[in-house]
Amino acid sequence: REKEPKGDNKIQYLLTCIGFAVGLGNVWRFPYLCQTYGGGAFLIPYVIALVFEGLPLLHMELAIGQRLRMGSVGVWSSISPYQGGVGVASMLVSFLVGLFYNMILAWILWYFFHSFQSPLPWRDCPINISVNYFWYRETLNMTPNIETSGSLQWWLVLCLASAWCIVYICFIRGIETVGKAIYATATFPYLVLTIFLITALTLPGASDGLIYLFTLNWETLKNPKVWLDAATQIFFSLSLAFGGLIAFSSYNPQKNNCERDALIVGCVNSFTSIYASIPIFVILGFKANENNNNCQNWNILTLTNAFNIGVGNITLENYGEWLNYLNKTDPSEVESLNLKACNLQTFLEESASGTGLAFILFTEAVIEMPASQVWAVLFFVMLFCLSLSSMFGNLEGFIVTCLMMSDILLTGLICLISFAVALIFTLGSGNYWLEIFNSYVGSVPLLIIAFFEIIAVAYVYGINRFNDDIEWMTGRRPNIYWQATWRFISPFMLLVVFVAYVVIEAEKQPTYNAWNPDYVHYPLADVLHYPEWVFAICVLLSILPVVAIPLVAFYKFMCFLKNYTMNRHNQNPYANEYCHGEL
């Protein structure tokens, strides 16, 4: 590793790690989970998972990579040949996540190119919810279900090719190029989020969104699913078990305070999630108020026409009083009108999830702002930076574990293969497949890999030896918090979360939201069950990355038995290397 390029300075390294850890998950996944579980109540299990799982594992990965100065496969193989499969599993997860992550980058490029049009193309569409139509029909051209594949969408193919070319160009010169780019990709999003926050706070209904975000629903904590989602969000958000953080830290000088680095990266990541949630929930409050007002205005028009009331007598301010009065005087007539149920809380709870939060909610808010083209460009540049900085980490984790150094030809080959495989996401059914990859690759495999990582360090490498290494690198021995979490708390919590995940998933039949093009108001209208062959692929995606762990261990054990049998007469069965590894 001594001949490999190192980051220019400490700030560059920290920005690289922060850029890898801070990504789209902070902007759309964390706010969506907050909304799903009643706002602020989600923060409690999230903080607990951060303190007892996230930070200890983050510190461990940064420390072991810095000390052994290898990629993920090299680190775990050097600890024990039987643990080499952990590194292979990390490499496979990085590859699979990179596939769909760069598809999101392609979507961002598509919207970015259209942001220069005036008016914005998603402002006026042939249905009531124009931004939904532009997303589901003009961008994705979605099929009604996952079984109907549809054709390749040529515009998405071009954007996907452009995304992989950008990643390749930024990466071909190794970590120096990444380091230069990371100054922009890791810092620019904070500037844009701040601008959006200041602007969004001036919108009507902003306070309703903030109240909704920070309202604690204590009953939610009784739901085991909230604890499960908090744990998986920590792993996905901090990029633990991907191998990228181990690769980045391997470029560090060995006399570096990795404990401080872990605390900085972990805390900045969590701060970003909460900070990004504030403007999103403010905009959500604005849109909920707008939708609620539109709903009430429709009812007002209906009541005005039905009861021959003078125009302007019923307003938003006195709508409730008029409705109560009419219900008392002529309830049968009011009932026959089939008025819409207008409830602000309901509209707050109907936010888009996943990619929809960025590509529907924000674009709907942007068209309400002055100089909307400028806001659209800034927003999608921000998403571009978030995606690109995380892609650096995914590709670094994969390449370093493959070759132990960045290589131009290898990087190009990986990008080309990834582009070819990711073409599945450009089909009419591509969004369904992306959601499957997001749900099944970024959950169970990460929990399993992280569990074996911490077991390998604490009980195979040896916790006392690891403590000695950290003391040598940082100048002080890990305190009781690190000791307790590495030895007992973290592996126990990982095991509990994994068992809970398996039990919860086993009890329900997987479903997905299918787009119904005939349903005007909410495009994702039909809830369908996955076909058996699709569900088999879901299970395969959960198992495929981690199956390398037992396979490599079994292979090494068989090699050991073979060499032991061949060398019994030497009285030293461990004299020779077996299968290019040491016991």
Coordinates of C-alpha atoms in Angstrom, one line a residue:
R1 CA 0.0 0.0 0.0
E2 CA 2.9 2.4 0.4
K3 CA 3.1 3.0 -3.3
E4 CA -0.6 3.8 -3.7
P5 CA -1.8 7.4 -4.0
K6 CA -2.9 9.0 -0.7
G7 CA -5.3 11.8 -0.1
D8 CA -3.8 15.3 -0.2
N9 CA -4.7 16.1 3.4
K10 CA -6.9 15.2 6.4
I11 CA -9.8 17.3 5.3
Q12 CA -9.9 15.6 1.9
Y13 CA -10.0 12.2 3.6
L14 CA -12.8 13.2 5.9
L15 CA -14.8 14.7 3.1
T16 CA -14.3 11.5 1.1
C17 CA -15.7 9.4 4.0
I18 CA -18.5 11.8 4.6
G19 CA -19.3 12.0 0.9
F20 CA -19.5 8.2 0.8
A21 CA -21.6 7.9 3.9
V22 CA -23.9 10.9 3.1
G23 CA -26.0 10.1 0.0
L24 CA -29.5 10.0 -1.4
G25 CA -30.6 7.9 1.6
N26 CA -30.3 11.0 3.8
V27 CA -32.6 13.0 1.5
W28 CA -35.4 10.5 0.7
R29 CA -35.1 7.3 2.7
F30 CA -34.6 8.8 6.2
P31 CA -37.4 11.5 5.8
Y32 CA -39.8 8.9 4.4
L33 CA -39.2 6.6 7.4
C34 CA -39.7 9.5 9.8
Q35 CA -43.0 10.2 8.0
T36 CA -44.0 6.6 8.1
Y37 CA -43.5 6.2 11.8
G38 CA -45.1 9.4 13.0
G39 CA -42.3 11.9 12.7
G40 CA -40.0 12.4 15.7
A41 CA -40.8 9.0 17.3
F42 CA -38.5 7.4 14.7
L43 CA -35.6 9.4 16.0
I44 CA -35.5 7.4 19.2
P45 CA -34.7 3.9 17.7
Y46 CA -32.5 5.7 15.1
V47 CA -30.3 7.3 17.8
I48 CA -30.1 4.0 19.7
A49 CA -29.1 2.1 16.6
L50 CA -26.5 4.8 15.8
V51 CA -24.9 4.7 19.3
F52 CA -24.9 0.9 19.8
E53 CA -24.4 -0.4 16.2
G54 CA -23.5 2.4 13.8
L55 CA -20.6 4.2 15.6
P56 CA -18.9 1.0 16.9
L57 CA -18.9 -0.6 13.5
L58 CA -17.8 2.6 11.8
H59 CA -14.9 2.9 14.2
M60 CA -14.0 -0.7 13.7
E61 CA -14.0 -0.5 9.9
L62 CA -11.9 2.7 9.8
A63 CA -9.4 1.3 12.3
I64 CA -8.9 -2.2 10.8
G65 CA -8.5 -0.7 7.3
Q66 CA -6.0 1.9 8.5
R67 CA -4.0 -0.7 10.5
L68 CA -3.9 -3.5 7.9
R69 CA -3.8 -1.2 4.8
M70 CA -5.7 -3.5 2.5
G71 CA -9.1 -3.7 0.8
S72 CA -12.0 -5.6 2.3
V73 CA -11.0 -9.0 1.0
G74 CA -7.4 -8.5 2.1
V75 CA -8.4 -7.4 5.6
W76 CA -10.6 -10.2 6.4
S77 CA -8.4 -12.9 4.8
S78 CA -5.4 -11.6 6.7
I79 CA -7.4 -12.0 10.0
S80 CA -8.3 -15.5 9.0
P81 CA -8.5 -17.3 5.7
Y82 CA -11.9 -18.6 6.8
Q83 CA -13.1 -15.0 7.0
G84 CA -12.2 -14.1 3.4
G85 CA -15.8 -14.6 2.3
V86 CA -16.8 -11.5 4.4
G87 CA -14.7 -9.4 2.0
V88 CA -16.1 -11.1 -1.0
A89 CA -19.6 -10.5 0.3
S90 CA -18.9 -6.8 0.8
M91 CA -17.5 -6.6 -2.7
L92 CA -20.7 -8.2 -4.2
V93 CA -23.0 -5.9 -2.1
S94 CA -21.0 -2.8 -3.4
F95 CA -21.4 -4.1 -7.0
L96 CA -25.2 -4.7 -6.7
V97 CA -25.9 -1.5 -4.9
G98 CA -23.8 0.4 -7.4
L99 CA -26.0 -1.0 -10.2
F100 CA -29.2 0.7 -9.0
Y101 CA -27.5 3.7 -7.4
N102 CA -26.2 4.8 -10.7
M103 CA -29.6 4.4 -12.3
I104 CA -30.8 7.0 -9.9
L105 CA -27.9 9.2 -11.1
A106 CA -29.2 8.6 -14.6
W107 CA -32.7 9.8 -13.6
I108 CA -31.2 12.9 -12.0
L109 CA -29.3 13.7 -15.3
W110 CA -32.6 13.3 -17.2
Y111 CA -34.4 15.8 -14.9
F112 CA -31.3 18.1 -14.9
F113 CA -31.3 18.3 -18.7
H114 CA -35.0 19.2 -18.6
S115 CA -34.6 21.8 -15.9
F116 CA -33.4 24.4 -18.4
Q117 CA -36.7 24.4 -20.3
S118 CA -39.2 27.2 -19.7
P119 CA -41.7 26.4 -18.6
L120 CA -40.6 23.3 -16.8
P121 CA -41.9 20.2 -18.6
W122 CA -43.5 18.7 -15.5
R123 CA -45.6 21.8 -14.8
D124 CA -48.2 21.2 -17.5
C125 CA -49.2 17.7 -18.3
P126 CA -52.5 16.1 -19.5
I127 CA -53.7 15.1 -16.0
N128 CA -54.4 16.8 -12.7
I129 CA -51.2 15.7 -11.0
S130 CA -48.7 16.9 -13.6
V131 CA -45.5 16.0 -11.8
N132 CA -46.7 12.4 -11.3
Y133 CA -47.5 12.1 -15.0
F134 CA -44.1 13.4 -16.0
W135 CA -42.3 10.9 -13.6
Y136 CA -44.3 7.8 -14.3
R137 CA -45.1 8.3 -18.0
E138 CA -42.6 10.7 -19.6
T139 CA -39.6 9.6 -17.6
L140 CA -40.1 5.9 -16.7
N141 CA -42.9 5.0 -19.1
M142 CA -43.8 2.4 -16.6
T143 CA -45.7 -0.8 -17.3
P144 CA -48.8 -1.7 -15.3
N145 CA -46.9 -4.5 -13.5
I146 CA -43.5 -6.2 -13.1
E147 CA -44.4 -9.1 -15.3
T148 CA -44.8 -6.7 -18.3
S149 CA -41.2 -5.8 -19.0
G150 CA -41.8 -3.2 -21.8
S151 CA -39.0 -2.0 -24.0
L152 CA -35.7 -0.2 -23.3
Q153 CA -36.4 3.5 -23.0
W154 CA -33.7 5.0 -25.2
W155 CA -33.5 8.3 -23.2
L156 CA -32.9 6.4 -20.0
V157 CA -30.2 4.2 -21.8
L158 CA -28.4 7.4 -22.9
C159 CA -28.6 8.9 -19.4
L160 CA -27.4 5.7 -17.8
A161 CA -24.4 5.5 -20.2
S162 CA -23.6 9.1 -19.4
A163 CA -23.8 8.4 -15.7
W164 CA -21.3 5.5 -15.9
C165 CA -19.0 7.6 -18.1
I166 CA -19.0 10.4 -15.5
V167 CA -18.1 8.0 -12.7
Y168 CA -15.4 6.4 -14.8
I169 CA -13.8 9.8 -15.8
C170 CA -13.8 10.9 -12.2
F171 CA -12.2 7.6 -11.1
I172 CA -9.6 6.8 -13.6
R173 CA -6.8 8.7 -11.8
G174 CA -7.5 7.1 -8.5
I175 CA -8.1 8.7 -5.2
E176 CA -6.5 12.0 -6.2
T177 CA -9.3 12.7 -8.7
V178 CA -11.9 11.5 -6.2
G179 CA -10.3 13.8 -3.6
K180 CA -10.5 16.8 -5.8
A181 CA -14.1 16.1 -6.8
I182 CA -15.2 15.4 -3.3
Y183 CA -14.6 19.0 -2.2
A184 CA -17.7 19.9 -4.3
T185 CA -19.7 16.7 -4.1
A186 CA -19.6 16.5 -0.3
T187 CA -20.1 20.2 0.5
F188 CA -22.5 21.6 -2.2
P189 CA -25.6 19.7 -0.9
Y190 CA -25.4 21.5 2.4
L191 CA -25.5 24.8 0.6
V192 CA -28.5 23.8 -1.5
L193 CA -30.4 22.3 1.5
T194 CA -29.9 25.6 3.4
I195 CA -31.2 27.6 0.5
F196 CA -34.2 25.3 0.1
L197 CA -34.8 25.5 3.9
I198 CA -34.8 29.3 4.0
T199 CA -37.1 29.5 0.9
A200 CA -39.4 26.7 2.1
L201 CA -40.0 28.4 5.5
T202 CA -41.7 31.3 3.7
L203 CA -44.3 29.0 2.1
P204 CA -47.8 28.8 3.6
G205 CA -48.3 25.6 5.7
A206 CA -44.5 25.3 6.6
S207 CA -45.2 25.2 10.3
D208 CA -47.6 22.2 9.8
G209 CA -44.8 20.2 8.3
L210 CA -42.4 21.1 11.1
I211 CA -44.9 20.1 13.7
Y212 CA -45.6 16.8 12.0
L213 CA -41.8 16.1 11.8
F214 CA -41.2 16.7 15.5
T215 CA -44.4 15.2 16.9
L216 CA -43.6 12.1 19.0
N217 CA -46.0 9.2 18.6
W218 CA -44.9 7.0 21.5
E219 CA -47.3 4.2 20.5
T220 CA -45.1 3.7 17.4
L221 CA -42.2 2.4 19.6
K222 CA -44.2 -0.7 20.3
N223 CA -44.0 -1.7 16.7
P224 CA -40.9 -4.0 16.2
K225 CA -40.7 -2.9 12.5
V226 CA -39.7 0.6 13.5
W227 CA -36.6 -0.7 15.3
L228 CA -35.8 -2.9 12.3
D229 CA -36.0 0.0 9.9
A230 CA -33.9 2.2 12.1
A231 CA -31.1 -0.4 12.2
T232 CA -31.1 -1.0 8.5
Q233 CA -31.2 2.8 7.8
I234 CA -28.1 3.2 9.9
F235 CA -26.2 0.5 7.9
F236 CA -27.3 1.8 4.6
S237 CA -26.8 5.5 5.6
L238 CA -23.3 5.0 7.1
S239 CA -22.3 2.6 4.2
L240 CA -21.3 0.0 6.7
A241 CA -20.3 -3.5 5.5
F242 CA -19.9 -2.2 1.9
G243 CA -16.1 -2.3 2.1
G244 CA -15.7 1.2 0.8
L245 CA -14.8 2.8 4.2
I246 CA -12.2 0.1 4.7
A247 CA -10.7 0.9 1.3
F248 CA -10.7 4.7 2.0
S249 CA -9.1 4.3 5.4
S250 CA -6.4 2.0 4.0
Y251 CA -4.9 5.1 2.3
N252 CA -4.4 6.8 5.7
P253 CA -1.1 7.1 7.5
Q254 CA -1.1 4.5 10.3
K255 CA -0.6 7.1 13.0
N256 CA -4.0 8.7 12.6
N257 CA -6.8 9.2 15.1
C258 CA -9.5 6.9 13.5
E259 CA -11.7 7.2 16.6
R260 CA -12.1 10.9 16.0
D261 CA -12.8 10.2 12.3
A262 CA -15.5 7.7 13.2
L263 CA -17.2 10.2 15.5
I264 CA -17.0 13.0 13.0
V265 CA -18.3 11.0 10.0
G266 CA -21.1 9.3 12.1
C267 CA -22.3 12.5 13.7
V268 CA -22.2 14.5 10.4
N269 CA -24.1 11.7 8.6
S270 CA -26.9 11.7 11.2
F271 CA -27.0 15.5 11.4
T272 CA -27.4 15.6 7.6
S273 CA -30.3 13.2 7.7
I274 CA -32.2 15.3 10.2
Y275 CA -31.1 18.6 8.5
A276 CA -32.3 17.3 5.1
S277 CA -35.6 16.2 6.7
I278 CA -36.5 19.8 7.8
P279 CA -36.9 21.4 4.3
I280 CA -38.6 18.2 3.0
F281 CA -41.2 18.3 5.8
V282 CA -41.6 22.0 5.4
I283 CA -42.4 21.5 1.7
L284 CA -44.6 18.5 2.7
G285 CA -46.6 20.9 4.9
F286 CA -46.9 23.4 2.1
K287 CA -48.2 20.7 -0.3
A288 CA -50.5 19.2 2.3
N289 CA -52.0 22.6 2.9
E290 CA -52.4 23.2 -0.8
N291 CA -54.0 19.9 -1.4
N292 CA -56.3 20.4 1.6
N293 CA -57.3 23.8 0.3
N294 CA -58.0 22.5 -3.2
C295 CA -60.1 19.7 -1.7
Q296 CA -62.1 22.2 0.4
N297 CA -62.5 24.6 -2.6
W298 CA -64.0 21.7 -4.6
N299 CA -66.4 21.0 -1.8
I300 CA -67.2 24.7 -1.5
L301 CA -68.0 24.9 -5.2
T302 CA -70.2 21.8 -4.9
L303 CA -72.1 23.2 -1.9
T304 CA -72.5 26.6 -3.5
N305 CA -74.1 25.1 -6.7
A306 CA -76.3 22.6 -4.8
F307 CA -77.8 25.0 -2.3
N308 CA -77.8 28.1 -4.5
I309 CA -75.6 30.0 -2.1
G310 CA -74.1 33.3 -3.2
V311 CA -70.6 33.0 -4.6
G312 CA -68.0 34.0 -2.0
N313 CA -70.2 33.4 1.0
I314 CA -68.5 30.1 1.8
T315 CA -64.8 30.5 2.2
L316 CA -61.9 28.4 3.5
E317 CA -62.1 30.2 6.8
N318 CA -65.8 29.5 7.4
Y319 CA -66.1 26.2 5.4
G320 CA -66.3 24.1 8.6
E321 CA -69.2 26.2 10.0
W322 CA -71.1 26.1 6.8
L323 CA -70.7 22.4 6.5
N324 CA -72.0 21.8 10.0
Y325 CA -74.9 24.1 9.4
L326 CA -75.9 22.4 6.1
N327 CA -75.5 19.0 7.8
K328 CA -78.1 20.0 10.4
T329 CA -80.6 21.6 8.0
D330 CA -80.5 19.1 5.1
P331 CA -78.2 16.1 5.9
S332 CA -79.6 13.9 3.1
E333 CA -78.8 16.5 0.4
V334 CA -75.3 16.9 1.8
E335 CA -74.8 13.2 1.8
S336 CA -75.9 12.8 -1.8
L337 CA -73.2 15.3 -2.9
N338 CA -70.4 12.8 -2.0
L339 CA -68.1 15.5 -0.8
K340 CA -64.4 14.8 -0.6
A341 CA -62.9 14.0 2.8
C342 CA -60.5 16.9 3.4
N343 CA -58.2 16.2 6.3
L344 CA -54.8 17.9 6.6
Q345 CA -53.3 15.0 8.6
T346 CA -54.3 12.6 5.9
F347 CA -52.5 14.7 3.2
L348 CA -49.4 14.9 5.4
E349 CA -49.3 11.2 5.6
E350 CA -49.6 10.7 1.9
S351 CA -46.1 11.7 0.9
A352 CA -44.2 9.9 -1.8
S353 CA -41.6 7.3 -0.8
G354 CA -38.2 6.3 -2.1
T355 CA -37.3 7.9 -5.3
G356 CA -40.7 9.5 -5.5
L357 CA -39.9 11.9 -2.7
A358 CA -37.2 13.5 -4.8
F359 CA -38.7 13.3 -8.2
I360 CA -42.3 14.1 -7.3
L361 CA -42.5 16.1 -4.0
F362 CA -39.6 18.4 -4.7
T363 CA -40.5 19.0 -8.4
E364 CA -44.0 19.8 -7.4
A365 CA -42.7 22.3 -4.9
V366 CA -40.2 23.8 -7.4
I367 CA -42.9 24.8 -9.9
E368 CA -44.5 27.0 -7.1
M369 CA -41.3 29.0 -6.6
P370 CA -40.2 32.1 -8.5
A371 CA -37.4 31.4 -11.0
S372 CA -38.4 27.7 -10.9
Q373 CA -35.7 26.8 -13.5
V374 CA -33.0 28.0 -11.2
W375 CA -34.3 26.0 -8.2
A376 CA -34.7 22.9 -10.4
V377 CA -31.1 23.1 -11.6
L378 CA -29.8 23.6 -8.1
F379 CA -31.8 20.8 -6.7
F380 CA -30.8 18.2 -9.3
V381 CA -27.1 19.3 -9.1
M382 CA -27.4 18.6 -5.3
L383 CA -28.8 15.1 -5.9
F384 CA -26.1 14.6 -8.5
C385 CA -23.4 15.4 -6.0
L386 CA -25.0 13.1 -3.4
S387 CA -25.2 10.2 -5.8
L388 CA -21.7 10.7 -7.3
S389 CA -19.9 10.9 -3.9
S390 CA -21.6 7.6 -2.8
M391 CA -20.8 6.0 -6.2
F392 CA -17.1 6.8 -5.6
G393 CA -17.2 4.7 -2.4
N394 CA -19.1 1.8 -4.0
L395 CA -16.6 1.6 -6.9
E396 CA -13.6 2.0 -4.6
G397 CA -14.8 -0.8 -2.4
F398 CA -15.3 -3.1 -5.3
I399 CA -12.1 -2.3 -7.2
V400 CA -9.7 -2.3 -4.3
T401 CA -11.0 -5.7 -3.1
C402 CA -10.5 -7.0 -6.7
L403 CA -7.0 -5.7 -7.4
M404 CA -5.8 -4.0 -4.2
M405 CA -5.3 -0.8 -6.3
S406 CA -7.1 1.3 -8.8
D407 CA -6.6 0.3 -12.4
I408 CA -7.8 2.1 -15.5
L409 CA -8.6 -1.0 -17.5
L410 CA -10.3 -2.8 -14.6
T411 CA -12.3 0.3 -13.7
G412 CA -13.5 0.6 -17.3
L413 CA -14.4 -3.0 -17.5
I414 CA -16.4 -2.9 -14.3
C415 CA -18.2 0.2 -15.5
L416 CA -19.0 -1.4 -18.8
I417 CA -20.3 -4.6 -17.2
S418 CA -22.3 -2.6 -14.7
F419 CA -23.9 -0.6 -17.5
A420 CA -24.9 -3.7 -19.4
V421 CA -26.5 -5.3 -16.3
A422 CA -28.2 -2.1 -15.2
L423 CA -30.1 -1.9 -18.5
I424 CA -32.8 -3.9 -16.7
F425 CA -33.6 -0.6 -14.9
T426 CA -34.3 1.2 -18.2
L427 CA -37.1 -1.1 -19.1
G428 CA -40.7 -0.2 -18.6
S429 CA -40.6 -2.4 -15.5
G430 CA -37.3 -1.0 -14.5
N431 CA -38.6 1.0 -11.5
Y432 CA -40.1 -2.2 -10.0
W433 CA -36.7 -3.9 -10.3
L434 CA -34.9 -1.0 -8.7
E435 CA -37.2 -1.1 -5.7
I436 CA -36.5 -4.8 -5.4
F437 CA -32.7 -4.2 -5.4
N438 CA -33.1 -1.4 -2.9
S439 CA -35.2 -3.5 -0.5
Y440 CA -33.4 -6.8 -0.6
V441 CA -29.7 -6.0 -1.4
G442 CA -29.5 -3.1 1.2
S443 CA -30.9 -4.9 4.2
V444 CA -30.3 -8.5 5.2
P445 CA -26.9 -8.9 3.5
L446 CA -25.6 -5.8 5.4
L447 CA -26.7 -7.1 8.7
I448 CA -25.1 -10.5 8.1
I449 CA -21.8 -9.0 6.9
A450 CA -21.6 -6.6 9.8
F451 CA -22.2 -9.4 12.3
F452 CA -19.4 -11.5 10.9
E453 CA -17.1 -8.4 10.7
I454 CA -17.5 -7.6 14.4
I455 CA -17.1 -11.3 15.4
A456 CA -14.0 -11.6 13.3
V457 CA -12.4 -8.6 15.0
A458 CA -13.5 -9.2 18.6
Y459 CA -13.1 -13.0 18.7
V460 CA -10.8 -14.1 15.9
Y461 CA -8.3 -11.2 15.5
G462 CA -8.7 -10.7 19.3
I463 CA -10.1 -7.7 21.0
N464 CA -7.0 -7.1 23.1
R465 CA -4.8 -7.2 20.0
F466 CA -7.2 -4.8 18.3
N467 CA -7.1 -2.5 21.3
D468 CA -3.3 -2.5 21.2
D469 CA -3.4 -1.6 17.5
I470 CA -5.7 1.4 18.2
E471 CA -3.6 2.5 21.1
W472 CA -0.5 2.4 18.8
M473 CA -2.4 4.4 16.1
T474 CA -4.2 7.0 18.2
G475 CA -2.1 7.2 21.4
R476 CA -4.8 6.0 23.7
R477 CA -6.7 2.8 24.5
P478 CA -10.4 2.4 23.6
N479 CA -12.7 3.3 26.5
I480 CA -15.3 1.2 28.1
Y481 CA -18.0 2.2 25.6
W482 CA -16.0 0.8 22.6
Q483 CA -15.1 -2.3 24.6
A484 CA -18.6 -3.1 25.6
T485 CA -20.2 -2.5 22.2
W486 CA -17.5 -4.5 20.3
R487 CA -17.6 -7.4 22.7
F488 CA -21.3 -7.8 23.5
I489 CA -23.8 -5.1 22.7
S490 CA -23.3 -4.7 18.9
P491 CA -23.2 -8.4 18.0
F492 CA -26.2 -9.1 20.2
M493 CA -28.3 -6.3 18.7
L494 CA -27.3 -7.3 15.1
L495 CA -28.4 -10.8 15.8
V496 CA -31.7 -9.7 17.3
V497 CA -32.4 -7.3 14.4
F498 CA -31.6 -10.1 11.9
V499 CA -33.9 -12.6 13.6
A500 CA -36.7 -10.0 13.9
Y501 CA -36.3 -9.2 10.2
V502 CA -36.6 -12.8 9.1
V503 CA -39.6 -13.4 11.3
I504 CA -41.4 -10.3 10.2
E505 CA -40.7 -10.9 6.5
A506 CA -41.7 -14.5 6.8
E507 CA -45.1 -13.6 8.2
K508 CA -46.2 -11.5 5.2
Q509 CA -46.5 -12.1 1.5
P510 CA -44.4 -9.5 -0.4
T511 CA -46.4 -6.9 -2.3
Y512 CA -45.5 -4.0 -4.5
N513 CA -47.3 -0.9 -5.8
A514 CA -48.1 -1.1 -9.5
W515 CA -48.9 1.9 -11.6
N516 CA -52.4 2.2 -12.9
P517 CA -52.3 4.7 -15.8
D518 CA -56.1 5.1 -15.7
Y519 CA -56.0 6.3 -12.0
V520 CA -55.5 10.1 -12.2
H521 CA -54.8 11.2 -8.7
Y522 CA -52.4 8.6 -7.3
P523 CA -50.5 6.7 -10.0
L524 CA -49.4 4.0 -7.7
A525 CA -52.9 2.7 -7.1
D526 CA -52.8 -1.1 -7.4
V527 CA -51.2 -3.2 -4.7
L528 CA -50.1 -6.6 -6.2
H529 CA -48.4 -9.6 -5.0
Y530 CA -45.0 -10.6 -6.5
P531 CA -45.2 -13.6 -8.8
E532 CA -43.4 -16.6 -7.4
W533 CA -40.4 -16.3 -9.9
V534 CA -39.9 -12.6 -8.9
F535 CA -40.1 -13.5 -5.2
A536 CA -37.4 -16.2 -5.8
I537 CA -35.2 -13.5 -7.3
C538 CA -35.8 -11.3 -4.2
V539 CA -34.7 -14.2 -2.0
L540 CA -31.7 -14.8 -4.3
L541 CA -30.6 -11.1 -4.0
S542 CA -30.7 -11.4 -0.2
I543 CA -28.7 -14.6 -0.2
L544 CA -26.3 -14.2 -3.1
P545 CA -23.9 -11.7 -1.6
V546 CA -23.5 -13.5 1.8
V547 CA -23.3 -17.1 0.5
A548 CA -19.7 -16.3 -0.2
I549 CA -19.0 -16.3 3.6
P550 CA -19.7 -20.1 4.2
L551 CA -18.4 -21.1 0.7
V552 CA -15.0 -19.5 1.2
A553 CA -14.8 -20.9 4.8
F554 CA -15.7 -24.4 3.5
Y555 CA -13.2 -24.1 0.7
K556 CA -10.4 -23.1 3.0
F557 CA -11.2 -25.8 5.4
M558 CA -11.1 -28.4 2.7
C559 CA -7.7 -27.1 1.5
F560 CA -6.5 -27.3 5.1
L561 CA -7.6 -30.9 5.4
K562 CA -5.9 -31.7 2.1
N563 CA -2.6 -30.1 3.1
Y564 CA -2.8 -31.7 6.6
T565 CA -3.2 -35.1 5.1
M566 CA -0.3 -34.6 2.7
N567 CA 2.1 -33.2 5.3
R568 CA 1.4 -35.5 8.3
H569 CA 4.8 -37.0 8.0
N570 CA 6.4 -33.6 8.5
Q571 CA 5.1 -33.4 12.1
N572 CA 4.1 -29.8 11.3
P573 CA 0.9 -29.7 9.3
Y574 CA 1.0 -25.9 9.4
A575 CA 4.4 -25.5 7.7
N576 CA 3.1 -24.8 4.3
E577 CA 0.6 -22.3 3.0
Y578 CA -2.7 -23.8 1.9
C579 CA -4.8 -22.4 -0.9
H580 CA -2.7 -19.2 -0.9
G581 CA -3.6 -18.4 2.7
E582 CA -2.3 -18.9 6.2
L583 CA -4.1 -20.4 9.2

